[in-house]
XYZ file of C-alpha atoms in Angstrom:
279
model
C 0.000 0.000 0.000
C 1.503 3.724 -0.747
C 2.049 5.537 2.524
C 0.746 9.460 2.990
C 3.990 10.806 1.811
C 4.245 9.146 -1.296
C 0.436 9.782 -2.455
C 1.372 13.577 -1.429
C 4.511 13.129 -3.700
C 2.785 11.659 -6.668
C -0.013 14.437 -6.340
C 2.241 17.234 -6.094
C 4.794 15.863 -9.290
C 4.118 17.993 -12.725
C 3.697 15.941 -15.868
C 4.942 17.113 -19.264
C 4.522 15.479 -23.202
C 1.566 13.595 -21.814
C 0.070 12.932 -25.308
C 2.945 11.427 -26.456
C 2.355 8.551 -23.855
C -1.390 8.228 -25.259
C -0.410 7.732 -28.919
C 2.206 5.811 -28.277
C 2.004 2.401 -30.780
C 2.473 0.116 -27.939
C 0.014 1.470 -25.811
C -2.627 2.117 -28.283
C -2.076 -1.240 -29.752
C -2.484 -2.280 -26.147
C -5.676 -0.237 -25.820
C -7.119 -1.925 -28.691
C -6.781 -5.222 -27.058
C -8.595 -4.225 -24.405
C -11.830 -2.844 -26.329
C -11.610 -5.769 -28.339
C -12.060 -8.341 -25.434
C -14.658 -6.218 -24.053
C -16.449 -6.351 -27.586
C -19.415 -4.274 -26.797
C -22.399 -3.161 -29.803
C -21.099 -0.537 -32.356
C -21.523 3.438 -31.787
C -23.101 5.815 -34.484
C -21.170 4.917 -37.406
C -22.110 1.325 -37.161
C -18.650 -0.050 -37.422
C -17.932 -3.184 -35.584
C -15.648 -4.388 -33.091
C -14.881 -7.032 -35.913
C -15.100 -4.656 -38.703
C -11.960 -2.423 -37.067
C -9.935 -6.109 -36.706
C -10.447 -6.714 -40.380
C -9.080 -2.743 -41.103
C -6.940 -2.636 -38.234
C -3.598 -1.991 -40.339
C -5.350 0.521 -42.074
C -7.134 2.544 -39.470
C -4.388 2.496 -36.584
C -1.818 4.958 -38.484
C -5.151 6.930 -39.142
C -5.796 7.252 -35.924
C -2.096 7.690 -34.488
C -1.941 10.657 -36.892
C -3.911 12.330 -36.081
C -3.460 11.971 -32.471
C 0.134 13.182 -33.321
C -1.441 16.497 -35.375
C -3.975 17.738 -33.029
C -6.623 16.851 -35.481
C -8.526 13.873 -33.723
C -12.202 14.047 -33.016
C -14.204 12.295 -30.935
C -17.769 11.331 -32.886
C -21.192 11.570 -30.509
C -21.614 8.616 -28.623
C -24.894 6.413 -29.322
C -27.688 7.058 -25.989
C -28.872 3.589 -24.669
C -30.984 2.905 -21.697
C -30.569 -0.337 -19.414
C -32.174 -1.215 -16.088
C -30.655 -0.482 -12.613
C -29.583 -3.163 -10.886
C -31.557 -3.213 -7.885
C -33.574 -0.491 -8.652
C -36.614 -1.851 -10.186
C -38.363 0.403 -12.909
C -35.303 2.494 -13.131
C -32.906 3.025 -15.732
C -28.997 4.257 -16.192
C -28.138 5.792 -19.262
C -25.131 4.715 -21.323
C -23.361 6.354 -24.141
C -21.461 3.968 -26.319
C -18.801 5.324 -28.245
C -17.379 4.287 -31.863
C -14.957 1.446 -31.588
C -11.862 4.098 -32.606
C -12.852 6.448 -29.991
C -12.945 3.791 -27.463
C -9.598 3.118 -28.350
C -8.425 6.755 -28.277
C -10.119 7.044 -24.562
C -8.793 3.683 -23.218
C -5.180 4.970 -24.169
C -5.922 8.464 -21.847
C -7.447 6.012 -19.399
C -4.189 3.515 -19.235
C -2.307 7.053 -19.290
C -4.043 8.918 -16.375
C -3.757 5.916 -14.271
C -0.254 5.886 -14.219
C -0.443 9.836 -13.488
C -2.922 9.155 -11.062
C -3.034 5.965 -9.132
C -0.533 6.046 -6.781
C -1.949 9.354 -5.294
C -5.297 7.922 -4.753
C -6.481 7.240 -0.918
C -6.733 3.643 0.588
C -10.260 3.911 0.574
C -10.532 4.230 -2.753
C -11.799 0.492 -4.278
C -13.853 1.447 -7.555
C -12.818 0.836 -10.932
C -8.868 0.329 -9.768
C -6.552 -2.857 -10.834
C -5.873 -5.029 -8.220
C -9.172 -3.954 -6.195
C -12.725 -4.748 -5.632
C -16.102 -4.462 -3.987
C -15.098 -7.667 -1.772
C -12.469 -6.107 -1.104
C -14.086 -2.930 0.299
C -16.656 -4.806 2.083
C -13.640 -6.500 3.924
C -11.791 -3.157 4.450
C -15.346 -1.738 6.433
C -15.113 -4.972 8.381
C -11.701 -4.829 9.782
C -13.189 -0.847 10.639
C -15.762 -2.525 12.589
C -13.012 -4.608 14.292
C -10.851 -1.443 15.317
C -14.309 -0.330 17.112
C -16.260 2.158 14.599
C -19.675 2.019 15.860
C -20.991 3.933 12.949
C -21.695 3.847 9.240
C -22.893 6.506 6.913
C -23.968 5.556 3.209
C -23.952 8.177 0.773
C -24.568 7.701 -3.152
C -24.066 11.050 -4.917
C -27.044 11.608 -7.181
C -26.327 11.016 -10.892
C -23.159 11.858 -10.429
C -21.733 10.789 -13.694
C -24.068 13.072 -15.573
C -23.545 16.035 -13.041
C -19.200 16.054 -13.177
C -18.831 20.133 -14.178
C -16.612 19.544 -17.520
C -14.270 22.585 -15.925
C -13.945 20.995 -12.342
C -12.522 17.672 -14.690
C -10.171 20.492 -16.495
C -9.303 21.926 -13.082
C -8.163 19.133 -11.566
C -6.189 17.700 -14.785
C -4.269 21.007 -15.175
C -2.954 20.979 -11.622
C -0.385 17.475 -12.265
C -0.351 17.668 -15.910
C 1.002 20.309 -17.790
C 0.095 19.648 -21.762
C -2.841 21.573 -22.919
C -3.043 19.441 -26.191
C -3.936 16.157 -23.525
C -6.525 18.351 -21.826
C -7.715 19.636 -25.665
C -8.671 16.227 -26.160
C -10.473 14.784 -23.282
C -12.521 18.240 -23.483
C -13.016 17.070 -27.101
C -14.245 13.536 -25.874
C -16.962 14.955 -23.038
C -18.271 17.370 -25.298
C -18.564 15.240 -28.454
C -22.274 15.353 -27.444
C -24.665 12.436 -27.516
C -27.435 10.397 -30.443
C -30.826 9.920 -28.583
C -33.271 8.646 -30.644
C -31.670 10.036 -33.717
C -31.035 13.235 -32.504
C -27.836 15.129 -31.605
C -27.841 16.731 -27.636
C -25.233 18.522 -26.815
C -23.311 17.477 -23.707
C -22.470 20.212 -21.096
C -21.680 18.660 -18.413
C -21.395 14.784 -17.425
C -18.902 11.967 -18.272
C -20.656 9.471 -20.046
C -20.900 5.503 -18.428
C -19.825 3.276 -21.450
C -16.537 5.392 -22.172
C -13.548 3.947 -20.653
C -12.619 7.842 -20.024
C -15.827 7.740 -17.229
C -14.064 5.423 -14.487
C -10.298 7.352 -14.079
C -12.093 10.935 -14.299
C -14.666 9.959 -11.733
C -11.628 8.930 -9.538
C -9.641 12.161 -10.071
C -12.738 14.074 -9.221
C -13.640 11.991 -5.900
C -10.256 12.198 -4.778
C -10.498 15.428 -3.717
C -13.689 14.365 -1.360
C -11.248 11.722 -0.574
C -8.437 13.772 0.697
C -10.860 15.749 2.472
C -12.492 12.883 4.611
C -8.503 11.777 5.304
C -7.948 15.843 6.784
C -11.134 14.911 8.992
C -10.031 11.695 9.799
C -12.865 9.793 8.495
C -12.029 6.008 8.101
C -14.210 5.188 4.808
C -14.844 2.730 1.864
C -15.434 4.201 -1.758
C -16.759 2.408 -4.712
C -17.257 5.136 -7.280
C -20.075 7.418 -6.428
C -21.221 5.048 -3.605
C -18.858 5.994 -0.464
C -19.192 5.073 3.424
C -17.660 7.008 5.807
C -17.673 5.451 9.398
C -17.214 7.707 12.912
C -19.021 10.876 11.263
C -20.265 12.485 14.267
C -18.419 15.930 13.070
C -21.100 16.814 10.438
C -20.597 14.300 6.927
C -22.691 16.770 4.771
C -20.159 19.235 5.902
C -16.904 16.867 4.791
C -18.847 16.317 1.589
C -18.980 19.861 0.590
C -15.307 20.452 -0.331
C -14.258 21.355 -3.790
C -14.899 18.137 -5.862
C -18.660 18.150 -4.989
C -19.558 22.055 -3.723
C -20.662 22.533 -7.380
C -22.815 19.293 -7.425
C -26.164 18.356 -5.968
C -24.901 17.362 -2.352
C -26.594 17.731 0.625
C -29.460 16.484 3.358
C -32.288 14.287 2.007
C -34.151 16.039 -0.890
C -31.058 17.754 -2.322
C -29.729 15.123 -3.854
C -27.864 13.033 -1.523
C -28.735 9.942 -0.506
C -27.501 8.280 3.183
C -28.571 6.006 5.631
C -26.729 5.637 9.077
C -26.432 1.956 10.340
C -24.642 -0.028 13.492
C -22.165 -2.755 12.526
């Protein structure tokens, strides 16, 4: 596990020629392997996972060039609707990209992870190698052990759809220092979205079904992280769903620090959700 000191390290380091790292043939080769065993349906210009294997040799120096010019753009992904798991009679919206931008965006991923990772708080289980929910439930157990008598739950209300694109810029500028990385993710958020046909622009929100949605929820959310560590909150986060333990100091106060003051955060009816519970 990385001690205090060397998350503070990692967050504090300034990274240079970032884009070089995302168009870089082994890792884009790399990032095509993963979107290809994740197959997944085809975005809005129909092409298949399968389709891109048969014109692989032809589209990857399409695509690294224009990485390398500053030309690439991201198409709109395609809107589709799928129940919530455990949620009966609701639904989560995702946005599935074309098979070349899902490439471009698991390359950034791969990339910001290696920025980013090593700076991210303990607590932190969702969407990170090497971690899982199990995991987390086991990490809220030993908790229980050490004698934390409480629990809070919080889920941040849509949370994915309500990331401010310029807190995401924010937060990227202050460890990387390459405008033409930050160019393209802002590219990629705002590449807007096909619902039923129809092109909606997307203002705010990182879309679930883009491998860019996981690592820029993280950067966000580290920030409420860092802040529950200052109060010394012991906690467990899986993406949006987080649970703080020994919160007698006020958790809607802890929650409102500068990764969520501009979202919907606060006692029931604003938007977020908890539930207090004994062990």
């Amino acid at each position: 596990m990385v001690g205090k000191h060397s998350r503070l390290r990692c967050q504090l380091k300034k990274e240079q020629n970032v884009l070089e790292r995302v168009y870089e043939p082994g890792r884009l080769l790399e990032a095509w392997r993963q979107v290809k065993s994740n197959a997944g349906a085809a975005g809005v210009d129909q092409m298949t996972v399968a389709e891109f294997e048969r014109r692989k040799e032809e589209l990857f120096p399409v695509i690294r060039g224009k990485l390398i010019a500053g030309t690439y753009r991201f198409k709109p992904a395609r809107r589709v609707s799928i129940p919530k798991e455990g949620s009966p009679g609701k639904f989560r919206n995702l946005g599935i990209p074309v098979v070349m931008d899902r490439i471009v965006a698991q390359s950034i991923h791969a990339t910001l992870d290696e920025i980013y990772d090593a700076g991210f708080s303990p607590g932190n289980f969702g969407f990170r190698k090497g971690r899982s929910q199990h995991e987390a439930i086991r990490y809220v157990r030993e908790k229980v052990k050490q004698g934390h008598r409480w629990c809070a739950s919080v889920d941040l209300k849509s949370y994915f759809d309500e990331i401010p694109h310029n807190l995401v810029f924010k937060l990227i500028r202050r460890r990387i220092v390459d405008e033409r990385l930050v160019t393209l993710i802002a590219r990629a958020l705002k590449a807007g979205v096909v619902v039923e046909g129809k092109l909606e622009k997307t203002a705010k929100g990182v879309p679930q079904g883009s491998p860019l949605s996981p690592i820029l929820s993280n950067i966000v959310l580290n920030e409420m992280d860092q802040e529950l560590d200052r109060r010394g909150l012991s906690y467990a986060r899986w993406a949006d769903d987080c649970a703080p333990r020994r919160c007698e100091g006020g958790l809607y106060d802890c929650l409102k620090c500068c990764a969520v003051k501009e979202m919907t955060v606060g006692p029931s009816g604003s938007g977020c959700r908890t539930r207090s519970q004994t062990p």
